[in-house]
Amino acid sequence: MQIYQGEHLGTILNLKIDTSEPCDEVFLDIKNMIVGFEDRFSRFIPWNYLDSINQNHWGLLNQDAFQMLTYTLQVARQSDGLFDPTILPYLRKIGYGDQTKENTNQNIGYQNIHLIGDQIILQNSVEIEFGGIGKGYLIDQITDFLREKGYSRFLVDFGGDIWPEGSWQVWLENPYDTSEVIDVITLNNCALGASNGTKRRFENSHHIIDPRLGRSNNSGRASFVLATSAMIADAHATLFCIMNREEREEYMRKYGEKMNVRVIE
């Protein structure tokens, strides 16, 4: 078993590859993949690729941005805007963003995002960010990369969002007491997304923003989502921490055929 552990995107990446062969070059390629992604899409880096789009209110989408934004807008429409990529002003307000910028823009709303081919146009000075989906998307990219390298059994655990290639046992931790295991499940080629408001807190708020409030709802929910890709699981783990029980049940009736959800309140 070859193992890599490192801090990336403000959380811990754990990789396990079931092989006796050294994987130093593979791990280096994955680290470079993540660094490149962060350089382009981090909300903390002024005038990077993402910030340039936000500052210019227009841009050409590369393949990563197009795929993430297309799915983000799908979930935004399905959730009536509860999953919204334009909440960057609210994140800055609680200290979770580039603090060198004046937070003068308070406009949000995914309806202000327009895709025309590979071009994006942002109306009313909205700004986009991929915090609710980027980690899951990266997991899917790492998974594809490892498959291309010929590995048939591996585990990608990126801050609690997981893709298991092959069969793996996974421990679910109590979000309110990380020393306690609340369940042990076996995953086999099925993504697990996990989200809660106990990890990244800022005074009386956290990073999961309810667009209706302009801040976190401080509900204390924690969600676990099983889905066919890490991107899908990541997005919905965030969404279900925002929704109340009735909203989740209605959403699952309409769109949850290929998902399993567990929420702790």
PDB file of N, CA and C in Angstrom, residues 92-183:
ATOM      1  N   ARG A  92     -16.815  36.912   2.013  1.00  0.00           N
ATOM      2  CA  ARG A  92     -15.863  37.962   2.418  1.00  0.00           C
ATOM      3  C   ARG A  92     -16.311  38.621   3.721  1.00  0.00           C
ATOM      4  N   LYS A  93     -17.603  38.803   3.853  1.00  0.00           N
ATOM      5  CA  LYS A  93     -18.130  39.496   5.023  1.00  0.00           C
ATOM      6  C   LYS A  93     -17.791  38.773   6.313  1.00  0.00           C
ATOM      7  N   ILE A  94     -17.731  37.440   6.280  1.00  0.00           N
ATOM      8  CA  ILE A  94     -17.398  36.682   7.487  1.00  0.00           C
ATOM      9  C   ILE A  94     -15.909  36.374   7.572  1.00  0.00           C
ATOM     10  N   GLY A  95     -15.117  36.899   6.619  1.00  0.00           N
ATOM     11  CA  GLY A  95     -13.671  36.712   6.664  1.00  0.00           C
ATOM     12  C   GLY A  95     -13.156  35.537   5.881  1.00  0.00           C
ATOM     13  N   TYR A  96     -13.995  34.988   5.004  1.00  0.00           N
ATOM     14  CA  TYR A  96     -13.597  33.795   4.255  1.00  0.00           C
ATOM     15  C   TYR A  96     -13.466  34.151   2.779  1.00  0.00           C
ATOM     16  N   GLY A  97     -12.431  34.901   2.473  1.00  0.00           N
ATOM     17  CA  GLY A  97     -12.180  35.353   1.106  1.00  0.00           C
ATOM     18  C   GLY A  97     -11.029  36.334   1.111  1.00  0.00           C
ATOM     19  N   ASP A  98     -10.725  36.907  -0.032  1.00  0.00           N
ATOM     20  CA  ASP A  98      -9.633  37.855  -0.174  1.00  0.00           C
ATOM     21  C   ASP A  98      -9.974  39.135   0.585  1.00  0.00           C
ATOM     22  N   GLN A  99      -9.304  39.366   1.725  1.00  0.00           N
ATOM     23  CA  GLN A  99      -9.618  40.507   2.561  1.00  0.00           C
ATOM     24  C   GLN A  99      -8.985  41.808   2.074  1.00  0.00           C
ATOM     25  N   THR A 100      -8.201  41.754   0.994  1.00  0.00           N
ATOM     26  CA  THR A 100      -7.636  42.981   0.432  1.00  0.00           C
ATOM     27  C   THR A 100      -8.673  43.732  -0.400  1.00  0.00           C
ATOM     28  N   LYS A 101      -9.783  43.091  -0.717  1.00  0.00           N
ATOM     29  CA  LYS A 101     -10.811  43.724  -1.547  1.00  0.00           C
ATOM     30  C   LYS A 101     -11.870  44.385  -0.669  1.00  0.00           C
ATOM     31  N   GLU A 102     -12.319  45.557  -1.116  1.00  0.00           N
ATOM     32  CA  GLU A 102     -13.456  46.175  -0.461  1.00  0.00           C
ATOM     33  C   GLU A 102     -14.714  45.389  -0.816  1.00  0.00           C
ATOM     34  N   ASN A 103     -15.499  45.123   0.195  1.00  0.00           N
ATOM     35  CA  ASN A 103     -16.690  44.306  -0.010  1.00  0.00           C
ATOM     36  C   ASN A 103     -17.885  45.208  -0.340  1.00  0.00           C
ATOM     37  N   THR A 104     -17.735  45.957  -1.435  1.00  0.00           N
ATOM     38  CA  THR A 104     -18.773  46.917  -1.799  1.00  0.00           C
ATOM     39  C   THR A 104     -19.907  46.278  -2.587  1.00  0.00           C
ATOM     40  N   ASN A 105     -19.636  45.165  -3.248  1.00  0.00           N
ATOM     41  CA  ASN A 105     -20.656  44.523  -4.073  1.00  0.00           C
ATOM     42  C   ASN A 105     -21.462  43.543  -3.232  1.00  0.00           C
ATOM     43  N   GLN A 106     -22.745  43.753  -3.123  1.00  0.00           N
ATOM     44  CA  GLN A 106     -23.608  42.848  -2.369  1.00  0.00           C
ATOM     45  C   GLN A 106     -24.581  42.106  -3.277  1.00  0.00           C
ATOM     46  N   ASN A 107     -24.383  42.200  -4.587  1.00  0.00           N
ATOM     47  CA  ASN A 107     -25.288  41.544  -5.525  1.00  0.00           C
ATOM     48  C   ASN A 107     -25.020  40.052  -5.572  1.00  0.00           C
ATOM     49  N   ILE A 108     -26.059  39.257  -5.462  1.00  0.00           N
ATOM     50  CA  ILE A 108     -25.930  37.815  -5.671  1.00  0.00           C
ATOM     51  C   ILE A 108     -27.101  37.365  -6.534  1.00  0.00           C
ATOM     52  N   GLY A 109     -27.013  36.124  -6.964  1.00  0.00           N
ATOM     53  CA  GLY A 109     -28.085  35.537  -7.759  1.00  0.00           C
ATOM     54  C   GLY A 109     -27.544  34.833  -8.982  1.00  0.00           C
ATOM     55  N   TYR A 110     -27.705  33.508  -9.010  1.00  0.00           N
ATOM     56  CA  TYR A 110     -27.174  32.722 -10.122  1.00  0.00           C
ATOM     57  C   TYR A 110     -27.818  33.103 -11.445  1.00  0.00           C
ATOM     58  N   GLN A 111     -28.998  33.729 -11.401  1.00  0.00           N
ATOM     59  CA  GLN A 111     -29.684  34.128 -12.624  1.00  0.00           C
ATOM     60  C   GLN A 111     -28.888  35.186 -13.397  1.00  0.00           C
ATOM     61  N   ASN A 112     -27.914  35.817 -12.742  1.00  0.00           N
ATOM     62  CA  ASN A 112     -27.080  36.827 -13.394  1.00  0.00           C
ATOM     63  C   ASN A 112     -25.897  36.231 -14.148  1.00  0.00           C
ATOM     64  N   ILE A 113     -25.783  34.906 -14.138  1.00  0.00           N
ATOM     65  CA  ILE A 113     -24.707  34.217 -14.857  1.00  0.00           C
ATOM     66  C   ILE A 113     -25.246  33.739 -16.200  1.00  0.00           C
ATOM     67  N   HIS A 114     -24.552  34.086 -17.265  1.00  0.00           N
ATOM     68  CA  HIS A 114     -24.997  33.693 -18.601  1.00  0.00           C
ATOM     69  C   HIS A 114     -23.849  33.006 -19.332  1.00  0.00           C
ATOM     70  N   LEU A 115     -24.108  31.822 -19.834  1.00  0.00           N
ATOM     71  CA  LEU A 115     -23.135  31.067 -20.617  1.00  0.00           C
ATOM     72  C   LEU A 115     -23.526  31.136 -22.086  1.00  0.00           C
ATOM     73  N   ILE A 116     -22.574  31.560 -22.909  1.00  0.00           N
ATOM     74  CA  ILE A 116     -22.761  31.602 -24.358  1.00  0.00           C
ATOM     75  C   ILE A 116     -21.580  30.869 -24.976  1.00  0.00           C
ATOM     76  N   GLY A 117     -21.802  29.592 -25.308  1.00  0.00           N
ATOM     77  CA  GLY A 117     -20.685  28.773 -25.766  1.00  0.00           C
ATOM     78  C   GLY A 117     -19.688  28.610 -24.638  1.00  0.00           C
ATOM     79  N   ASP A 118     -18.421  28.987 -24.887  1.00  0.00           N
ATOM     80  CA  ASP A 118     -17.393  28.898 -23.853  1.00  0.00           C
ATOM     81  C   ASP A 118     -17.168  30.247 -23.173  1.00  0.00           C
ATOM     82  N   GLN A 119     -18.099  31.186 -23.344  1.00  0.00           N
ATOM     83  CA  GLN A 119     -17.988  32.491 -22.714  1.00  0.00           C
ATOM     84  C   GLN A 119     -18.944  32.594 -21.533  1.00  0.00           C
ATOM     85  N   ILE A 120     -18.501  33.330 -20.506  1.00  0.00           N
ATOM     86  CA  ILE A 120     -19.361  33.631 -19.372  1.00  0.00           C
ATOM     87  C   ILE A 120     -19.534  35.139 -19.284  1.00  0.00           C
ATOM     88  N   ILE A 121     -20.754  35.571 -19.031  1.00  0.00           N
ATOM     89  CA  ILE A 121     -21.060  36.980 -18.815  1.00  0.00           C
ATOM     90  C   ILE A 121     -21.732  37.102 -17.452  1.00  0.00           C
ATOM     91  N   LEU A 122     -21.208  38.003 -16.619  1.00  0.00           N
ATOM     92  CA  LEU A 122     -21.739  38.217 -15.281  1.00  0.00           C
ATOM     93  C   LEU A 122     -22.453  39.569 -15.245  1.00  0.00           C
ATOM     94  N   GLN A 123     -23.754  39.521 -15.076  1.00  0.00           N
ATOM     95  CA  GLN A 123     -24.532  40.758 -15.001  1.00  0.00           C
ATOM     96  C   GLN A 123     -24.610  41.257 -13.561  1.00  0.00           C
ATOM     97  N   ASN A 124     -24.888  42.550 -13.423  1.00  0.00           N
ATOM     98  CA  ASN A 124     -25.088  43.184 -12.118  1.00  0.00           C
ATOM     99  C   ASN A 124     -23.902  42.976 -11.171  1.00  0.00           C
ATOM    100  N   SER A 125     -22.724  42.823 -11.763  1.00  0.00           N
ATOM    101  CA  SER A 125     -21.464  42.742 -11.001  1.00  0.00           C
ATOM    102  C   SER A 125     -21.420  41.567 -10.033  1.00  0.00           C
ATOM    103  N   VAL A 126     -22.166  40.489 -10.308  1.00  0.00           N
ATOM    104  CA  VAL A 126     -22.046  39.320  -9.443  1.00  0.00           C
ATOM    105  C   VAL A 126     -20.669  38.688  -9.636  1.00  0.00           C
ATOM    106  N   GLU A 127     -20.244  37.944  -8.638  1.00  0.00           N
ATOM    107  CA  GLU A 127     -18.969  37.243  -8.681  1.00  0.00           C
ATOM    108  C   GLU A 127     -19.221  35.768  -8.399  1.00  0.00           C
ATOM    109  N   ILE A 128     -18.426  34.901  -9.017  1.00  0.00           N
ATOM    110  CA  ILE A 128     -18.620  33.468  -8.844  1.00  0.00           C
ATOM    111  C   ILE A 128     -17.483  32.860  -8.026  1.00  0.00           C
ATOM    112  N   GLU A 129     -17.768  31.743  -7.408  1.00  0.00           N
ATOM    113  CA  GLU A 129     -16.752  30.957  -6.710  1.00  0.00           C
ATOM    114  C   GLU A 129     -17.211  29.508  -6.705  1.00  0.00           C
ATOM    115  N   PHE A 130     -16.251  28.588  -6.507  1.00  0.00           N
ATOM    116  CA  PHE A 130     -16.544  27.157  -6.645  1.00  0.00           C
ATOM    117  C   PHE A 130     -16.309  26.389  -5.343  1.00  0.00           C
ATOM    118  N   GLY A 131     -16.464  27.074  -4.201  1.00  0.00           N
ATOM    119  CA  GLY A 131     -16.195  26.422  -2.927  1.00  0.00           C
ATOM    120  C   GLY A 131     -17.103  25.250  -2.619  1.00  0.00           C
ATOM    121  N   GLY A 132     -18.312  25.250  -3.158  1.00  0.00           N
ATOM    122  CA  GLY A 132     -19.241  24.167  -2.857  1.00  0.00           C
ATOM    123  C   GLY A 132     -19.097  22.949  -3.734  1.00  0.00           C
ATOM    124  N   ILE A 133     -18.164  23.016  -4.708  1.00  0.00           N
ATOM    125  CA  ILE A 133     -18.095  21.934  -5.688  1.00  0.00           C
ATOM    126  C   ILE A 133     -16.663  21.586  -6.088  1.00  0.00           C
ATOM    127  N   GLY A 134     -15.725  22.519  -5.841  1.00  0.00           N
ATOM    128  CA  GLY A 134     -14.370  22.360  -6.373  1.00  0.00           C
ATOM    129  C   GLY A 134     -13.633  21.139  -5.854  1.00  0.00           C
ATOM    130  N   LYS A 135     -13.777  20.853  -4.556  1.00  0.00           N
ATOM    131  CA  LYS A 135     -13.063  19.712  -3.986  1.00  0.00           C
ATOM    132  C   LYS A 135     -13.567  18.407  -4.581  1.00  0.00           C
ATOM    133  N   GLY A 136     -14.882  18.299  -4.736  1.00  0.00           N
ATOM    134  CA  GLY A 136     -15.432  17.103  -5.350  1.00  0.00           C
ATOM    135  C   GLY A 136     -14.987  16.944  -6.790  1.00  0.00           C
ATOM    136  N   TYR A 137     -14.962  18.058  -7.522  1.00  0.00           N
ATOM    137  CA  TYR A 137     -14.493  18.005  -8.908  1.00  0.00           C
ATOM    138  C   TYR A 137     -13.045  17.530  -8.969  1.00  0.00           C
ATOM    139  N   LEU A 138     -12.211  18.025  -8.063  1.00  0.00           N
ATOM    140  CA  LEU A 138     -10.808  17.593  -8.037  1.00  0.00           C
ATOM    141  C   LEU A 138     -10.684  16.104  -7.734  1.00  0.00           C
ATOM    142  N   ILE A 139     -11.497  15.610  -6.830  1.00  0.00           N
ATOM    143  CA  ILE A 139     -11.469  14.179  -6.526  1.00  0.00           C
ATOM    144  C   ILE A 139     -11.762  13.367  -7.778  1.00  0.00           C
ATOM    145  N   ASP A 140     -12.757  13.798  -8.552  1.00  0.00           N
ATOM    146  CA  ASP A 140     -13.079  13.099  -9.798  1.00  0.00           C
ATOM    147  C   ASP A 140     -11.917  13.155 -10.780  1.00  0.00           C
ATOM    148  N   GLN A 141     -11.205  14.284 -10.839  1.00  0.00           N
ATOM    149  CA  GLN A 141     -10.051  14.400 -11.727  1.00  0.00           C
ATOM    150  C   GLN A 141      -8.907  13.497 -11.270  1.00  0.00           C
ATOM    151  N   ILE A 142      -8.674  13.440  -9.976  1.00  0.00           N
ATOM    152  CA  ILE A 142      -7.636  12.553  -9.443  1.00  0.00           C
ATOM    153  C   ILE A 142      -7.990  11.100  -9.721  1.00  0.00           C
ATOM    154  N   THR A 143      -9.268  10.765  -9.550  1.00  0.00           N
ATOM    155  CA  THR A 143      -9.727   9.400  -9.821  1.00  0.00           C
ATOM    156  C   THR A 143      -9.480   9.022 -11.275  1.00  0.00           C
ATOM    157  N   ASP A 144      -9.846   9.897 -12.198  1.00  0.00           N
ATOM    158  CA  ASP A 144      -9.617   9.623 -13.625  1.00  0.00           C
ATOM    159  C   ASP A 144      -8.125   9.454 -13.914  1.00  0.00           C
ATOM    160  N   PHE A 145      -7.307  10.289 -13.288  1.00  0.00           N
ATOM    161  CA  PHE A 145      -5.853  10.214 -13.489  1.00  0.00           C
ATOM    162  C   PHE A 145      -5.303   8.869 -13.015  1.00  0.00           C
ATOM    163  N   LEU A 146      -5.743   8.415 -11.838  1.00  0.00           N
ATOM    164  CA  LEU A 146      -5.238   7.145 -11.306  1.00  0.00           C
ATOM    165  C   LEU A 146      -5.725   5.960 -12.141  1.00  0.00           C
ATOM    166  N   ARG A 147      -6.936   6.045 -12.652  1.00  0.00           N
ATOM    167  CA  ARG A 147      -7.412   4.987 -13.545  1.00  0.00           C
ATOM    168  C   ARG A 147      -6.562   4.931 -14.811  1.00  0.00           C
ATOM    169  N   GLU A 148      -6.245   6.100 -15.360  1.00  0.00           N
ATOM    170  CA  GLU A 148      -5.412   6.138 -16.560  1.00  0.00           C
ATOM    171  C   GLU A 148      -4.035   5.554 -16.309  1.00  0.00           C
ATOM    172  N   LYS A 149      -3.570   5.658 -15.064  1.00  0.00           N
ATOM    173  CA  LYS A 149      -2.270   5.083 -14.707  1.00  0.00           C
ATOM    174  C   LYS A 149      -2.353   3.572 -14.490  1.00  0.00           C
ATOM    175  N   GLY A 150      -3.558   3.034 -14.534  1.00  0.00           N
ATOM    176  CA  GLY A 150      -3.724   1.583 -14.448  1.00  0.00           C
ATOM    177  C   GLY A 150      -4.029   1.044 -13.072  1.00  0.00           C
ATOM    178  N   TYR A 151      -4.278   1.919 -12.096  1.00  0.00           N
ATOM    179  CA  TYR A 151      -4.571   1.438 -10.750  1.00  0.00           C
ATOM    180  C   TYR A 151      -6.045   1.055 -10.649  1.00  0.00           C
ATOM    181  N   SER A 152      -6.312  -0.073 -10.017  1.00  0.00           N
ATOM    182  CA  SER A 152      -7.679  -0.592  -9.946  1.00  0.00           C
ATOM    183  C   SER A 152      -8.260  -0.530  -8.538  1.00  0.00           C
ATOM    184  N   ARG A 153      -7.418  -0.250  -7.543  1.00  0.00           N
ATOM    185  CA  ARG A 153      -7.924  -0.127  -6.169  1.00  0.00           C
ATOM    186  C   ARG A 153      -7.165   0.995  -5.463  1.00  0.00           C
ATOM    187  N   PHE A 154      -7.914   2.034  -5.102  1.00  0.00           N
ATOM    188  CA  PHE A 154      -7.313   3.171  -4.401  1.00  0.00           C
ATOM    189  C   PHE A 154      -8.403   3.924  -3.666  1.00  0.00           C
ATOM    190  N   LEU A 155      -7.979   4.790  -2.751  1.00  0.00           N
ATOM    191  CA  LEU A 155      -8.911   5.604  -1.974  1.00  0.00           C
ATOM    192  C   LEU A 155      -8.431   7.047  -2.006  1.00  0.00           C
ATOM    193  N   VAL A 156      -9.339   7.949  -2.404  1.00  0.00           N
ATOM    194  CA  VAL A 156      -9.060   9.383  -2.390  1.00  0.00           C
ATOM    195  C   VAL A 156      -9.953  10.002  -1.325  1.00  0.00           C
ATOM    196  N   ASP A 157      -9.340  10.509  -0.265  1.00  0.00           N
ATOM    197  CA  ASP A 157     -10.072  11.142   0.834  1.00  0.00           C
ATOM    198  C   ASP A 157      -9.575  12.573   0.945  1.00  0.00           C
ATOM    199  N   PHE A 158     -10.417  13.510   0.552  1.00  0.00           N
ATOM    200  CA  PHE A 158     -10.026  14.913   0.509  1.00  0.00           C
ATOM    201  C   PHE A 158     -10.908  15.682   1.493  1.00  0.00           C
ATOM    202  N   GLY A 159     -10.436  15.785   2.728  1.00  0.00           N
ATOM    203  CA  GLY A 159     -11.187  16.501   3.743  1.00  0.00           C
ATOM    204  C   GLY A 159     -12.526  15.891   4.058  1.00  0.00           C
ATOM    205  N   GLY A 160     -12.632  14.565   3.960  1.00  0.00           N
ATOM    206  CA  GLY A 160     -13.890  13.880   4.272  1.00  0.00           C
ATOM    207  C   GLY A 160     -14.765  13.597   3.078  1.00  0.00           C
ATOM    208  N   ASP A 161     -14.460  14.197   1.924  1.00  0.00           N
ATOM    209  CA  ASP A 161     -15.113  13.823   0.666  1.00  0.00           C
ATOM    210  C   ASP A 161     -14.276  12.716   0.039  1.00  0.00           C
ATOM    211  N   ILE A 162     -14.924  11.624  -0.363  1.00  0.00           N
ATOM    212  CA  ILE A 162     -14.192  10.387  -0.642  1.00  0.00           C
ATOM    213  C   ILE A 162     -14.640   9.757  -1.948  1.00  0.00           C
ATOM    214  N   TRP A 163     -13.648   9.253  -2.687  1.00  0.00           N
ATOM    215  CA  TRP A 163     -13.937   8.305  -3.761  1.00  0.00           C
ATOM    216  C   TRP A 163     -13.151   7.027  -3.500  1.00  0.00           C
ATOM    217  N   PRO A 164     -13.833   5.875  -3.374  1.00  0.00           N
ATOM    218  CA  PRO A 164     -13.153   4.595  -3.218  1.00  0.00           C
ATOM    219  C   PRO A 164     -13.208   3.810  -4.529  1.00  0.00           C
ATOM    220  N   GLU A 165     -12.089   3.546  -5.102  1.00  0.00           N
ATOM    221  CA  GLU A 165     -12.041   2.670  -6.281  1.00  0.00           C
ATOM    222  C   GLU A 165     -11.831   1.251  -5.777  1.00  0.00           C
ATOM    223  N   GLY A 166     -12.822   0.394  -5.976  1.00  0.00           N
ATOM    224  CA  GLY A 166     -12.822  -0.897  -5.314  1.00  0.00           C
ATOM    225  C   GLY A 166     -13.560  -0.775  -3.993  1.00  0.00           C
ATOM    226  N   SER A 167     -13.505  -1.810  -3.195  1.00  0.00           N
ATOM    227  CA  SER A 167     -14.240  -1.863  -1.932  1.00  0.00           C
ATOM    228  C   SER A 167     -13.365  -1.389  -0.776  1.00  0.00           C
ATOM    229  N   TRP A 168     -13.884  -0.411  -0.002  1.00  0.00           N
ATOM    230  CA  TRP A 168     -13.167   0.139   1.149  1.00  0.00           C
ATOM    231  C   TRP A 168     -14.164   0.371   2.283  1.00  0.00           C
ATOM    232  N   GLN A 169     -13.693   0.140   3.510  1.00  0.00           N
ATOM    233  CA  GLN A 169     -14.479   0.517   4.676  1.00  0.00           C
ATOM    234  C   GLN A 169     -14.171   1.957   5.042  1.00  0.00           C
ATOM    235  N   VAL A 170     -15.218   2.710   5.374  1.00  0.00           N
ATOM    236  CA  VAL A 170     -15.072   4.123   5.701  1.00  0.00           C
ATOM    237  C   VAL A 170     -15.771   4.390   7.028  1.00  0.00           C
ATOM    238  N   TRP A 171     -15.087   5.144   7.900  1.00  0.00           N
ATOM    239  CA  TRP A 171     -15.650   5.511   9.189  1.00  0.00           C
ATOM    240  C   TRP A 171     -16.276   6.897   9.087  1.00  0.00           C
ATOM    241  N   LEU A 172     -17.506   7.026   9.554  1.00  0.00           N
ATOM    242  CA  LEU A 172     -18.165   8.326   9.616  1.00  0.00           C
ATOM    243  C   LEU A 172     -17.986   8.885  11.020  1.00  0.00           C
ATOM    244  N   GLU A 173     -17.385  10.084  11.092  1.00  0.00           N
ATOM    245  CA  GLU A 173     -17.140  10.673  12.404  1.00  0.00           C
ATOM    246  C   GLU A 173     -18.310  11.540  12.838  1.00  0.00           C
ATOM    247  N   ASN A 174     -18.479  11.614  14.127  1.00  0.00           N
ATOM    248  CA  ASN A 174     -19.466  12.509  14.702  1.00  0.00           C
ATOM    249  C   ASN A 174     -18.982  13.946  14.481  1.00  0.00           C
ATOM    250  N   PRO A 175     -19.737  14.778  13.762  1.00  0.00           N
ATOM    251  CA  PRO A 175     -19.256  16.129  13.477  1.00  0.00           C
ATOM    252  C   PRO A 175     -19.100  16.992  14.718  1.00  0.00           C
ATOM    253  N   TYR A 176     -19.736  16.599  15.813  1.00  0.00           N
ATOM    254  CA  TYR A 176     -19.674  17.382  17.045  1.00  0.00           C
ATOM    255  C   TYR A 176     -18.663  16.809  18.040  1.00  0.00           C
ATOM    256  N   ASP A 177     -18.175  15.609  17.754  1.00  0.00           N
ATOM    257  CA  ASP A 177     -17.138  14.980  18.573  1.00  0.00           C
ATOM    258  C   ASP A 177     -16.329  14.070  17.652  1.00  0.00           C
ATOM    259  N   THR A 178     -15.242  14.606  17.081  1.00  0.00           N
ATOM    260  CA  THR A 178     -14.500  13.892  16.044  1.00  0.00           C
ATOM    261  C   THR A 178     -13.800  12.638  16.560  1.00  0.00           C
ATOM    262  N   SER A 179     -13.780  12.451  17.870  1.00  0.00           N
ATOM    263  CA  SER A 179     -13.197  11.220  18.411  1.00  0.00           C
ATOM    264  C   SER A 179     -14.190  10.066  18.388  1.00  0.00           C
ATOM    265  N   GLU A 180     -15.447  10.354  18.044  1.00  0.00           N
ATOM    266  CA  GLU A 180     -16.502   9.340  18.058  1.00  0.00           C
ATOM    267  C   GLU A 180     -16.869   8.924  16.644  1.00  0.00           C
ATOM    268  N   VAL A 181     -16.907   7.619  16.407  1.00  0.00           N
ATOM    269  CA  VAL A 181     -17.352   7.059  15.131  1.00  0.00           C
ATOM    270  C   VAL A 181     -18.834   6.736  15.247  1.00  0.00           C
ATOM    271  N   ILE A 182     -19.637   7.298  14.339  1.00  0.00           N
ATOM    272  CA  ILE A 182     -21.080   7.065  14.418  1.00  0.00           C
ATOM    273  C   ILE A 182     -21.540   5.940  13.498  1.00  0.00           C
ATOM    274  N   ASP A 183     -20.673   5.545  12.537  1.00  0.00           N
ATOM    275  CA  ASP A 183     -21.061   4.454  11.647  1.00  0.00           C
ATOM    276  C   ASP A 183     -19.831   4.006  10.868  1.00  0.00           C
TER     277      ASP A 183
END
